[in-house]
Structure formats: structure tokens, C-alpha cells
Coordinates of C-alpha atoms in Angstrom, one line a residue:
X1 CA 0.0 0.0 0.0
X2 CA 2.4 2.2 1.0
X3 CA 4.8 1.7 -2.6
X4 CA 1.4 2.9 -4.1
X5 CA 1.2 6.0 -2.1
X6 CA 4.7 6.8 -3.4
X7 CA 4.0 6.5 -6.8
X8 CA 0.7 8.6 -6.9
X9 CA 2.3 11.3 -4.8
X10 CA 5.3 11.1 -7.3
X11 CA 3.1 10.8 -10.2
X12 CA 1.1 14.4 -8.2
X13 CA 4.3 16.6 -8.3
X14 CA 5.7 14.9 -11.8
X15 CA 2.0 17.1 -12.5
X16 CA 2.8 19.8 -11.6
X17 CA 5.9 20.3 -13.4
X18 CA 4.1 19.4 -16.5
X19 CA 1.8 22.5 -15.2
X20 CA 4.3 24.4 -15.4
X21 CA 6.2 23.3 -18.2
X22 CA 2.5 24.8 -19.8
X23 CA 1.6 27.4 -18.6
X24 CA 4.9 29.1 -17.9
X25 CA 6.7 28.5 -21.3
X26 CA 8.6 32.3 -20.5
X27 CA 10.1 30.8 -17.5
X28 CA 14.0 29.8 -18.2
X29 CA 15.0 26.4 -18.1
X30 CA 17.4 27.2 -15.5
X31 CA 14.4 28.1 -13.3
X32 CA 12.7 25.1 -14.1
X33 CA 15.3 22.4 -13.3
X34 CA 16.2 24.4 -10.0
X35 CA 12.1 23.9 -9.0
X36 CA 12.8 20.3 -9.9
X37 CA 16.0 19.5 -8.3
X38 CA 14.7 21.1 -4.9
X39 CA 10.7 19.2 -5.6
X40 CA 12.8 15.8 -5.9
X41 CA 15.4 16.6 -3.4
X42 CA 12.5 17.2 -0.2
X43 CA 10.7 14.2 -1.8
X44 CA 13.2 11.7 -1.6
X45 CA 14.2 13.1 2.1
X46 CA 10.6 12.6 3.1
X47 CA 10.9 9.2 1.7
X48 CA 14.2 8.6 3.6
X49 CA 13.0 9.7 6.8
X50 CA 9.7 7.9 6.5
X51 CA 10.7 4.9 5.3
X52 CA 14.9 4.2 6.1
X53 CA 14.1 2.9 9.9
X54 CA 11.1 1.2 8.8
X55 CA 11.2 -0.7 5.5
X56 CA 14.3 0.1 3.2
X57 CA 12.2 -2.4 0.3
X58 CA 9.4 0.2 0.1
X59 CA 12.4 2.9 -0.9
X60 CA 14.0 0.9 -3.3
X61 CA 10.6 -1.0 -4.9
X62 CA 9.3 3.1 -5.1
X63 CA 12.4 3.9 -7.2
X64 CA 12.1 1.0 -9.3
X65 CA 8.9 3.3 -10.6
X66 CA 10.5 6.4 -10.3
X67 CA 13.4 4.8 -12.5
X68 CA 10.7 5.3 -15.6
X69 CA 11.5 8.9 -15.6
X70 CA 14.7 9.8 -14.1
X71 CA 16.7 6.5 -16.1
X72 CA 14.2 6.9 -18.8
X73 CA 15.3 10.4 -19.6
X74 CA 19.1 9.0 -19.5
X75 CA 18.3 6.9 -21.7
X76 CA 16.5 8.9 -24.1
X77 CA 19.9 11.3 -23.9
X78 CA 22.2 8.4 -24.3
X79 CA 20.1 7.9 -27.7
X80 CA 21.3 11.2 -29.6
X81 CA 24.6 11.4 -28.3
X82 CA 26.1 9.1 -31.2
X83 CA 24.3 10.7 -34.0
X84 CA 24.4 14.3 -32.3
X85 CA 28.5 14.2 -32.2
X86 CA 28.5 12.3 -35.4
X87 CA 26.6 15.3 -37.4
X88 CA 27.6 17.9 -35.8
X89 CA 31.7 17.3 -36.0
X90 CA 31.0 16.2 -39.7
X91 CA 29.0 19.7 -40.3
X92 CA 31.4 21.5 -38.1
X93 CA 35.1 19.7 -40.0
X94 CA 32.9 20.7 -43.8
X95 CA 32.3 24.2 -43.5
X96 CA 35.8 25.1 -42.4
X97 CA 36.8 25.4 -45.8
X98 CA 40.7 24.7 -44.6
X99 CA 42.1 21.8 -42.3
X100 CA 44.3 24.4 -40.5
X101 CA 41.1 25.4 -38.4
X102 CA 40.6 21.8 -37.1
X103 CA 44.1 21.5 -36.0
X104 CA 44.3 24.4 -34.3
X105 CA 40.4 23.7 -32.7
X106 CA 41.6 20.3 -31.8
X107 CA 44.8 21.6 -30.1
X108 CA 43.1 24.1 -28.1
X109 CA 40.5 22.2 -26.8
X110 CA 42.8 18.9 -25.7
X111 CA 45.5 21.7 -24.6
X112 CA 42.7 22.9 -22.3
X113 CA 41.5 19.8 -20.9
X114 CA 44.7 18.8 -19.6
X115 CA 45.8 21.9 -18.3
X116 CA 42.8 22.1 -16.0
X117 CA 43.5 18.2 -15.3
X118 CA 46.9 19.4 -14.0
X119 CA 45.5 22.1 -12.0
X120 CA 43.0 19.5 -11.0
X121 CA 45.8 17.1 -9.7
X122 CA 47.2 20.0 -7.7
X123 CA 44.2 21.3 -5.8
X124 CA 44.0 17.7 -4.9
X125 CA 47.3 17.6 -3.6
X126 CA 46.6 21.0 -1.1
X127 CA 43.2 19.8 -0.4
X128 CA 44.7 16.5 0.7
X129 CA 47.2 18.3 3.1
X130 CA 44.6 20.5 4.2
X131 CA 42.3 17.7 5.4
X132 CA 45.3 15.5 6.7
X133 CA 44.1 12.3 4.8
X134 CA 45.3 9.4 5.8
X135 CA 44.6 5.9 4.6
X136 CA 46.0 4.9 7.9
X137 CA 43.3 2.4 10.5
X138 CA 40.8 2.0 7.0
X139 CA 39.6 -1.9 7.5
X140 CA 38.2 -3.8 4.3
X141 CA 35.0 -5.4 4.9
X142 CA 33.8 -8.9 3.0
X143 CA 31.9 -6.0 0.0
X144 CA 35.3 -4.3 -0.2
X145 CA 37.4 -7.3 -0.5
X146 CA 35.6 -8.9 -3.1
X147 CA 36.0 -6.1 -4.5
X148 CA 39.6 -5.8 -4.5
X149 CA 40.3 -9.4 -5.5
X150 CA 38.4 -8.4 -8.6
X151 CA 39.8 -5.2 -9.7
X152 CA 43.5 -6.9 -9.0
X153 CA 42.3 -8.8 -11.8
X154 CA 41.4 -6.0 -14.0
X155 CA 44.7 -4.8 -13.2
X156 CA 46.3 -7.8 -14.6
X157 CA 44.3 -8.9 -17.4
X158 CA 43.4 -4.9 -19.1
X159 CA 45.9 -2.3 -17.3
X160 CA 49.3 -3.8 -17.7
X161 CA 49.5 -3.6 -21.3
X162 CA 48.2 -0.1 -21.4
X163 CA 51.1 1.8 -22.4
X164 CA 50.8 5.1 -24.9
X165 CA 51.3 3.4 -28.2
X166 CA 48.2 1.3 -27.2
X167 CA 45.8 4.5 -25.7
X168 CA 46.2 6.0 -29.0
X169 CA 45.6 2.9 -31.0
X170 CA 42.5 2.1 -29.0
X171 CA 40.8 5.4 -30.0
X172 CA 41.6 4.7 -34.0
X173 CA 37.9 2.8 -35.0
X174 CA 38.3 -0.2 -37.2
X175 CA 34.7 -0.2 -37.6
X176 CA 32.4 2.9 -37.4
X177 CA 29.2 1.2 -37.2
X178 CA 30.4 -0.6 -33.6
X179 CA 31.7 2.6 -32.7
X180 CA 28.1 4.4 -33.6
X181 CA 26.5 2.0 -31.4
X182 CA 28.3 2.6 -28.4
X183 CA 30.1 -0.9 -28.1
X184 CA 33.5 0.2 -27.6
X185 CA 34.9 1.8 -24.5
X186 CA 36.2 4.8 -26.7
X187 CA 33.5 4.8 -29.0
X188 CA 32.6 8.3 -28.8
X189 CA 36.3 9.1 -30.0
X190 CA 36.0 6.7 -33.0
X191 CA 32.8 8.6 -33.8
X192 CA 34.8 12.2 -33.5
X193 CA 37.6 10.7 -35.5
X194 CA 35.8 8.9 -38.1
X195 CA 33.6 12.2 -38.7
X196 CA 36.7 14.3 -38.6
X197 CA 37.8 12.1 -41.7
X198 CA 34.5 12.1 -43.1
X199 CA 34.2 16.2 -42.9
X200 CA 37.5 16.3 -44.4
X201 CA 36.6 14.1 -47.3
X202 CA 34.0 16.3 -47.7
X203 CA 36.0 19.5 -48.3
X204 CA 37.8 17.5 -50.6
X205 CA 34.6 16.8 -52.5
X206 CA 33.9 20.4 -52.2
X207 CA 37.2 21.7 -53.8
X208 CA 37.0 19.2 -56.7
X209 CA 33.2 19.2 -57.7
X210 CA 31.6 22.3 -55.9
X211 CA 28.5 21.5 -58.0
X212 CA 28.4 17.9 -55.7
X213 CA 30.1 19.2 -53.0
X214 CA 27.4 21.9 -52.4
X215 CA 24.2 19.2 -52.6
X216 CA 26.8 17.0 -50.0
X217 CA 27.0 20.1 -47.6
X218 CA 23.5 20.8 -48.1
X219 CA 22.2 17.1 -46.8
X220 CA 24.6 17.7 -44.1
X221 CA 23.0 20.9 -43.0
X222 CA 19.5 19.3 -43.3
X223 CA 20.6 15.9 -41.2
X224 CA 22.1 18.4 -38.8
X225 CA 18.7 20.6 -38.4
X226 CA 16.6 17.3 -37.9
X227 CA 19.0 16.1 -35.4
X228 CA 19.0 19.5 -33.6
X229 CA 15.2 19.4 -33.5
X230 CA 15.3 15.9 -31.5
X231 CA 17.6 17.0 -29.6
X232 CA 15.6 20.0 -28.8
X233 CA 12.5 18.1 -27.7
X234 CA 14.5 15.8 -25.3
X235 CA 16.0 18.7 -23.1
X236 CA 12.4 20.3 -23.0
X237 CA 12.3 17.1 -21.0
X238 CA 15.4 17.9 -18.7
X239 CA 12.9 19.2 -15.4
X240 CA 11.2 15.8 -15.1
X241 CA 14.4 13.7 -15.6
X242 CA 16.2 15.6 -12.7
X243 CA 13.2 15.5 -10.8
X244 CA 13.1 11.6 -10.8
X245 CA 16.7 11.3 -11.0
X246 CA 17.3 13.6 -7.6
X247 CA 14.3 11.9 -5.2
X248 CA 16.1 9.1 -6.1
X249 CA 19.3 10.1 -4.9
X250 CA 17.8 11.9 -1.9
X251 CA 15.9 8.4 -0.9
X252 CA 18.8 5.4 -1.6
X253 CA 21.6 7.8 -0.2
X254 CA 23.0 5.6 3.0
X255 CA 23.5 7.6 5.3
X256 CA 26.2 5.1 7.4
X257 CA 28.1 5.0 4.7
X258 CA 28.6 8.8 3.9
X259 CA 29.0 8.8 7.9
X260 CA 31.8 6.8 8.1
X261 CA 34.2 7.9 5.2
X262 CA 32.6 11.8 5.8
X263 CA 36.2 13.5 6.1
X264 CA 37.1 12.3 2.3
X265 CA 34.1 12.8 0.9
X266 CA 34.4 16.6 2.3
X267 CA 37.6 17.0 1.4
X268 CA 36.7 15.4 -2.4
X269 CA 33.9 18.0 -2.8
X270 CA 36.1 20.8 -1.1
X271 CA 38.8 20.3 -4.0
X272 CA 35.9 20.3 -6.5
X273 CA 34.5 23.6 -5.0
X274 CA 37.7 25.1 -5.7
X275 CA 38.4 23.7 -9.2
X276 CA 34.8 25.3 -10.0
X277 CA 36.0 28.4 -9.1
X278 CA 39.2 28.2 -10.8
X279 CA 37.0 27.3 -14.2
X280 CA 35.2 30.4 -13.3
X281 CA 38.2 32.3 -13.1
X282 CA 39.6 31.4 -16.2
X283 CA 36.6 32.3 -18.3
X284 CA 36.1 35.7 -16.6
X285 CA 39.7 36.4 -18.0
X286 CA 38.0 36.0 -21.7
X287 CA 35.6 38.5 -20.4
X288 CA 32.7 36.0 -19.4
X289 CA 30.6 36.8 -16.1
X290 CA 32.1 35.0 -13.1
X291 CA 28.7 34.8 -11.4
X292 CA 27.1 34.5 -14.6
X293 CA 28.6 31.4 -16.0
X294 CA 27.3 29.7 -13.0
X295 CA 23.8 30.8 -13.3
X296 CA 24.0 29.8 -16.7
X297 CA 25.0 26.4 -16.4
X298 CA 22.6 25.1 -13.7
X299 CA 20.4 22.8 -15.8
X300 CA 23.8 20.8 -17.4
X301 CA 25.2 20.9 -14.1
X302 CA 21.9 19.2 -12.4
X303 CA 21.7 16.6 -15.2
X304 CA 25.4 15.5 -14.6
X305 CA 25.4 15.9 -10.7
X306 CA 22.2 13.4 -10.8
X307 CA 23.6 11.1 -13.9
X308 CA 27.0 10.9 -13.0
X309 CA 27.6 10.4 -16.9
X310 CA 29.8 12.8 -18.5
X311 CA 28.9 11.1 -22.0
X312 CA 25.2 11.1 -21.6
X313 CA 25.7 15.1 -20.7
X314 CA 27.4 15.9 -24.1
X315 CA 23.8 17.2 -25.9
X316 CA 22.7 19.3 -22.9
X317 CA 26.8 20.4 -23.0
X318 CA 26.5 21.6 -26.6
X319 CA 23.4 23.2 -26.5
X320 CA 24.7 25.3 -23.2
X321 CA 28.1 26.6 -24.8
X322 CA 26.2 27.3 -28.2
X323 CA 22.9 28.7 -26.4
X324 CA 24.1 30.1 -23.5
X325 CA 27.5 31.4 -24.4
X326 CA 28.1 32.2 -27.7
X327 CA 30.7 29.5 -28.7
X328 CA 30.5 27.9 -32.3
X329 CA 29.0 24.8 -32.8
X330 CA 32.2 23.4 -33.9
X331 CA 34.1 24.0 -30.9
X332 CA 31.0 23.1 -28.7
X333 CA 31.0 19.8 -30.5
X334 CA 34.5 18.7 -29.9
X335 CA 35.1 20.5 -26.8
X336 CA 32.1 18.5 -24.9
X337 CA 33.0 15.1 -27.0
X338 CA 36.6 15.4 -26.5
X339 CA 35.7 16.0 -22.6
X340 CA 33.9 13.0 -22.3
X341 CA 37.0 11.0 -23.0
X342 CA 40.1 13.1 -22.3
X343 CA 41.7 15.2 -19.1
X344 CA 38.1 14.8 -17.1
X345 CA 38.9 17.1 -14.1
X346 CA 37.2 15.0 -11.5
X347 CA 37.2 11.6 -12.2
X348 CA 41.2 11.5 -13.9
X349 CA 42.3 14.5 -12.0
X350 CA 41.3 14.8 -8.8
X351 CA 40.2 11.5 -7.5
X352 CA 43.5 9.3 -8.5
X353 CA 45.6 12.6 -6.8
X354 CA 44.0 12.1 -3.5
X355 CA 44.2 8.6 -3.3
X356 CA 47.8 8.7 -4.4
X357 CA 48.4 11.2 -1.8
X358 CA 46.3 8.8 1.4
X359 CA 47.7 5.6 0.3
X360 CA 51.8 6.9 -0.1
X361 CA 52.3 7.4 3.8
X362 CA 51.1 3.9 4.4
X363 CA 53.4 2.2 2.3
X364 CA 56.2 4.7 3.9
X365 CA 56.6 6.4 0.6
X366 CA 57.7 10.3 1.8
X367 CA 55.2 13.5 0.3
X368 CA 57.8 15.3 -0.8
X369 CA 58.2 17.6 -3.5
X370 CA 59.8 15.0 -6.3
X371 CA 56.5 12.3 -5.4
X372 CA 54.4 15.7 -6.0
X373 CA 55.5 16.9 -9.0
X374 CA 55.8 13.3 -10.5
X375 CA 52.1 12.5 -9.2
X376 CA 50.8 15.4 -11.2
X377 CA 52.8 14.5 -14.7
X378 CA 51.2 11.0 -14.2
X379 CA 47.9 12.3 -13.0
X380 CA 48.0 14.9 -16.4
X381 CA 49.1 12.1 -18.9
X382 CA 46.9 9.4 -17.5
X383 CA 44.4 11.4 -18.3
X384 CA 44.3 10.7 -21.3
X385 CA 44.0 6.9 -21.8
X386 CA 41.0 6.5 -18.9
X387 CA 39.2 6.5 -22.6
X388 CA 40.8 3.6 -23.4
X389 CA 39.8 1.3 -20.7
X390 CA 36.3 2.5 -20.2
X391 CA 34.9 3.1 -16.1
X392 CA 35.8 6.8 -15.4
X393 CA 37.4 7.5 -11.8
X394 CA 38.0 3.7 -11.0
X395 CA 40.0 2.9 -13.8
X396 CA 42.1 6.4 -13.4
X397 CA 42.7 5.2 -9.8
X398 CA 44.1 1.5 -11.6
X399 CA 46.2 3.5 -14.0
X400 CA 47.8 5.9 -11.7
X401 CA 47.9 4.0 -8.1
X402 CA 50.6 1.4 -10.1
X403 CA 52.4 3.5 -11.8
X404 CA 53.4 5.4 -8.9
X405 CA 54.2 1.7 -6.8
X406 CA 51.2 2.0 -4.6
X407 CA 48.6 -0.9 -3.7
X408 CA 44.8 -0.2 -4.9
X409 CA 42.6 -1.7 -1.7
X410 CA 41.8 1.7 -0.9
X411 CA 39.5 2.0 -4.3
X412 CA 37.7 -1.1 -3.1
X413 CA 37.0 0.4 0.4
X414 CA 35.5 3.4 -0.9
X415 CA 33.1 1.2 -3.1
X416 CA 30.5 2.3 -0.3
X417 CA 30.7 6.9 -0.8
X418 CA 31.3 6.3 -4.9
X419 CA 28.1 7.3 -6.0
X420 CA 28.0 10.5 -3.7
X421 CA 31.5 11.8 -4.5
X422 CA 31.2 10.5 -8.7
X423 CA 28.3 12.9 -9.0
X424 CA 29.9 15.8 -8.0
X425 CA 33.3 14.8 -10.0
X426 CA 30.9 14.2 -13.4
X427 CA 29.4 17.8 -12.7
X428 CA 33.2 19.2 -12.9
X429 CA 34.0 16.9 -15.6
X430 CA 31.5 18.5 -17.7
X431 CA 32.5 22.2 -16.4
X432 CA 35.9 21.4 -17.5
X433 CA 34.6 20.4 -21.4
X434 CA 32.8 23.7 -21.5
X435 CA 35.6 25.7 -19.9
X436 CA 38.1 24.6 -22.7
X437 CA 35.4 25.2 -25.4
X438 CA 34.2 28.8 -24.6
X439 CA 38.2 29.7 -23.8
X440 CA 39.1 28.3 -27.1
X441 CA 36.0 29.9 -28.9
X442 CA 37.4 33.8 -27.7
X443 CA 40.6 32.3 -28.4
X444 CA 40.1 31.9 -32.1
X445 CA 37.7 34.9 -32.2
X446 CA 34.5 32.3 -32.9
X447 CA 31.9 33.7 -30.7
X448 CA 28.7 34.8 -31.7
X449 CA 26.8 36.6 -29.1
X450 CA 23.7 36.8 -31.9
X451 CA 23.0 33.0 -31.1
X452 CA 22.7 33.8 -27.4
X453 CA 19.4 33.0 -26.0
X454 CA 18.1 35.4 -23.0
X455 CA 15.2 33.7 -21.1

């Protein structure tokens, strides 16, 4: 009876959003995500506090319902990612009329990425000192030492033969169709490569045949507005997905959990806090509003906090640095695809930092400056080949824990927090992407304050 209560009192408020996704279409979708991020957040704390003492099956049977929604709108994002990078980096590569443009783009944007992810490893550093972590008197229970016995052996058998030569390799797609439908770890770089190719077989066409060249860049335009307009109608649906997705999060959180590990989790978000900041510091310098590139990217922000996926944020990612701030589509395209896979602030730079920086002292390897500065270089270049193995922050922690001789037990006891620190790093992830694309559109004088919406 009770489960049933949930859902029609869910069902109730999912109404009234829909209300006022009607009858308030002036209202900005920034104002209508923040109503449905608090709405779910005080549902899902009613729902804790009624129900955590009493009968934790009623929480997690209600959310099984509430999934519809909140994992339903994930889903429905996760759809147009593929075709959305595909068609926009193959309209973006065509209509720069010379391959000089994508280098320089391309450069940019990955030059970006992991300069933040080295600022990122950093603040992770002083945060760490700050808080005094300490791996020291942390027990593995039964959970976390299944746990390690099984990411030993992803160690093994995946990680060992990472080096360079095979990261880059592993991006290269030997078949675009697999990489299209998402089957490959780094599929969404086979996508951006195989339609960087594609664009630039265009120009080609373009330069030798304009007559066929034109009718090409013409389908591609027309493929591109179709796409947008889908795309369009699924973030008109953002409000009800964060809804769901937070009264989830506010119901299943466990509470002992965050309890016991509370210091790191603290000091996680405290180093995240500060690397939001420091993104908001380097865009005013291009003449951006501080304050205002904060207001501005609340809905994206929500969506990732809730989703904890970097890749299903990239259409919402786009739309913001196009919409919101000017930057061409171009550079909104690769920036938030190349930010899904390469120098992710949060998950590559910060997390495998701080554990590096727990775990050393127990092993009696000294802090000083030399383990610093070499932390950071392999924090920075790790960064990019976390792509390559697929898993975000756990497999940065695999890549960089061995390389700088220390055991990886500690990312098996922290199975418990994940979720409530990977939501926070997949929110700076994502502010990272758009940081390197709006920087490099001023850079390369490619912003257009005309798009701009103002709601």
C-alpha cells in the first residue's frame, strides 16, 4: 500500500511540473530544473526519513517506478549522443573550408583539458594536506574485499598492457558502425575521428566538384537541423528527468556510509568547489561573467550531478556553450565530445591525486616535493588513456595507483561513498569540457553573441 502512495504522490508533483512546463513557457529552463531539483530533493528526504528505519524495500521498490523517468530520460539522452557528435563534427570539419582550423580547434580544446586536469591534480594535492588524509586504520570489509580481488584482476588482465602506443591505438575505430552503437569503450572518439575524416573528405569533394560538394554540404546541414530538432525536444524534457533522478538520490543515499568515510568525501567535494572556481576564473579572463557562467550552467550541471555520466551530458553540453555562451558549434562539438573521454577534471584528475596522496604514507613512501610533481605529470598524462579502458574515476585510480608503486585496496573500500562523490566529480567533468570550449572559442575569435538566448 504504502509503494502505491509513493508512486501517486510522485506521479502528483511529476503534475505539476508538467503545469508548469504549460503554462509558464517564459520561464527559463534554469528556473525550471532548480524547481525540480529542490521538488525531488524534499521528496526523496521525506521518503528517507519515513521509510529508512522502517522498511528500506518500500524505498528501493518506489524507485524502481521512479526509474521510468529519471533512467528513462538518460536513456532517451544516451540515444542522440552518437548521431548528435557524429553530425555535428562532420558539419562543423565541412564548413571550415581549410584543415588548419581543425588543428588548431583540436589543439586548443585537448590543450585545455589537460591543463585544468593538471590544475586539478594540484588542488588535490593542497586539499589533501589541508584535510590530513590518511589511509591509515581503514579496515576492508567482506563487500570491499571482493572487491579488491576483482579489480586486481582487471589490473592484470586490461591495465598492464596499457602503455601510450596502445591508448592512442585504442581510439583509432576499425569499424564505425560498432563505434556508432556505443560498443567500444572509446567509441565516442572513434565517432569524433571517423567524422573528422569524413568532414575532411567532404572538403575534398567540395574543392574538386563544388556543384556535388554543395548538394553534400546541403544534406549535411539538413541531417544536422533534424537532429537538432530531436535533440531539442528531449531537453524540453530535462525538469522531469532531474526530478526523478534527484528523489532518487535523496531516498537510496546511505546515510552510514557517507557517515563513516565523511572526512574524504568533504575533502573530495572541497577540492571540487575550488576547481569550479578556478574554471570560473579562467573564463572571466575572456571577459565571461564569473557569477554569470554559474547561473547559466545550472540545468547541465543538475543533469550531470544526478547522472554521474559525462557522455550522456554531451547534448545538454553543446546546447549550453552554443545557447548560452556564444561558442560555435564546432568547438562546442568537440570540446564537450573530447571532454567526455580526455583530461576529465574529477574523475582522472582529482580523485586518482587524492588517493595517491592517502595511500603513499602507508606504504612509507615520503610527500615530498619530487613524489608531487611526478604525481601530477602522471595524473595529467593518464588522463588521457581513462578513454581507453572504459569506467571513469576507477580505472584512473588503476592506472595511476601502479604507476606510482602504490597498492589499490583503498578503491575497493571506498566502493561504499562512490556514488556520492562520482556525482559531484561528473558535474566538474563536464564544467571542465565547457571551460576549454568557450576559452578556445574567444581564443580563435568564434563567438557569436547573436545566437545567445536570453530567457
Amino acid at each position: 500500500m504504502a509503494i502505491y502512495l509513493n508512486i501517486i504522490l510522485f506521479i502528483l508533483l511529476l503534475s505539476g511540473l508538467i503545469y508548469l512546463q504549460l503554462h509558464f513557457k517564459n520561464w527559463s529552463l534554469s528556473r525550471k530544473v532548480f524547481i525540480a531539483l529542490i521538488l525531488g530533493l524534499a521528496f526523496g528526504i521525506i521518503l528517507q526519513l519515513i521509510y529508512h528505519n522502517v522498511n528500506t524495500t518500500i524505498i528501493h521498490q518506489s524507485v524502481e517506478w521512479f526509474n521510468i523517468i529519471g533512467n528513462g530520460y538518460v536513456k532517451l539522452l544516451q540515444m542522440v549522443v552518437m548521431p548528435l557528435i557524429f553530425v555535428s563534427i562532420l558539419s562543423a570539419v565541412a564548413k571550415l573550408h581549410n584543415a588548419s582550423s581543425l588543428g588548431k580547434i583540436s589543439c586548443s580544446v585537448i590543450s585545455l583539458l589537460l591543463f585544468t586536469t593538471f590544475i586539478s591534480a594540484i588542488v588535490a594535492i593542497l586539499v589533501s594536506y589541508l584535510f590530513n588524509l590518511s589511509a591509515d586504520g581503514l579496515a576492508l570489509g567482506s563487500l570491499e574485499q571482493t572487491r579488491a580481488i576483482k579489480l586486481q584482476d582487471i589490473k592484470n588482465n586490461s591495465l598492464d598492457s596499457l602503455n601510450i602506443p596502445n591508448m592512442i591505438l585504442a581510439f583509432l575505430p576499425s569499424n564505425p558502425f560498432q563505434d556508432l552503437a556505443g560498443l567500444r569503450s572509446t567509441s565516442i572518439m572513434g565517432v569524433v575521428i571517423f567524422s573528422v575524416f569524413l568532414g575532411i573528405a567532404a572538403l575534398k569533394l567540395i574543392n574538386d566538384n563544388p556543384e556535388n560538394g554543395n548538394t553534400l554540404l546541403s544534406g549535411i546541414n539538413l541531417i544536422q537541423q533534424w537532429i537538432m530538432k530531436l535533440v531539442r525536444i528531449i531537453i524540453q524534457l530535462t525538469p522531469f528527468g532531474i526530478f526523478a533522478l534527484m528523489t532518487k538520490m535523496a531516498a537510496t543515499s546511505d546515510a552510514k556510509s557517507i557517515i563513516s568515510l565523511g572526512i574524504f568525501i568533504i575533502a573530495s567535494y572541497t577540492a571540487i568547489a575550488i576547481m569550479f572556481i578556478i574554471h570560473g576564473f579562467l573564463i572571466a579572463l575572456f571577459g565571461e561573467s564569473f557569477f554569470g557562467y554559474f547561473k547559466k550552467i545550472i540545468p547541465i550541471m543538475s543533469f550531470a550531478f544526478t547522472s554521474r555520466s559525462s557522455a550522456a551530458s554531451i547534448p545538454l553540453n553543446i546546447q549550453t556553450q552554443e545557447k548560452r555562451f556564444g561558442v560555435s558549434k564546432s568547438i562546442a562539438s568537440f570540446a564537450a565530445s573530447f571532454g567526455a573521454t580526455i583530461g576529465q577534471n574529477g574523475c582522472a584528475g582529482i580523485y586518482p591525486a587524492m588517493l595517491a596522496m592517502m595511500i603513499a604514507p602507508t606504504v612509507d613512501i615520503e610527500l615530498n616535493l619530487s613524489f608531487m610533481i611526478m604525481l601530477v605529470l602522471v595524473v595529467t598524462i593518464s588522463s588521457i588513456g581513462v578513454a581507453g579502458v572504459g569506467g571513469g574515476a576507477t580505472y584512473a585510480a588503476l592506472i595511476v595507483l601502479p604507476m606510482m608503486g602504490l597498492p589499490i585496496e583503498l578503491v575497493a573500500l571506498l566502493i561504499s561513498i562512490e556514488p556520492i562523490i562520482d556525482m559531484g566529480r561528473t558535474a566538474l567533468n563536464v564544467s571542465g569540457s565547457m571551460t576549454a570550449g568557450i576559452i578556445t572559442s574567444h581564443l580563435l575569435n568564434q563567438i557569436d553573441k547573436n545566437q545567445i538566448e536570453v530567457n
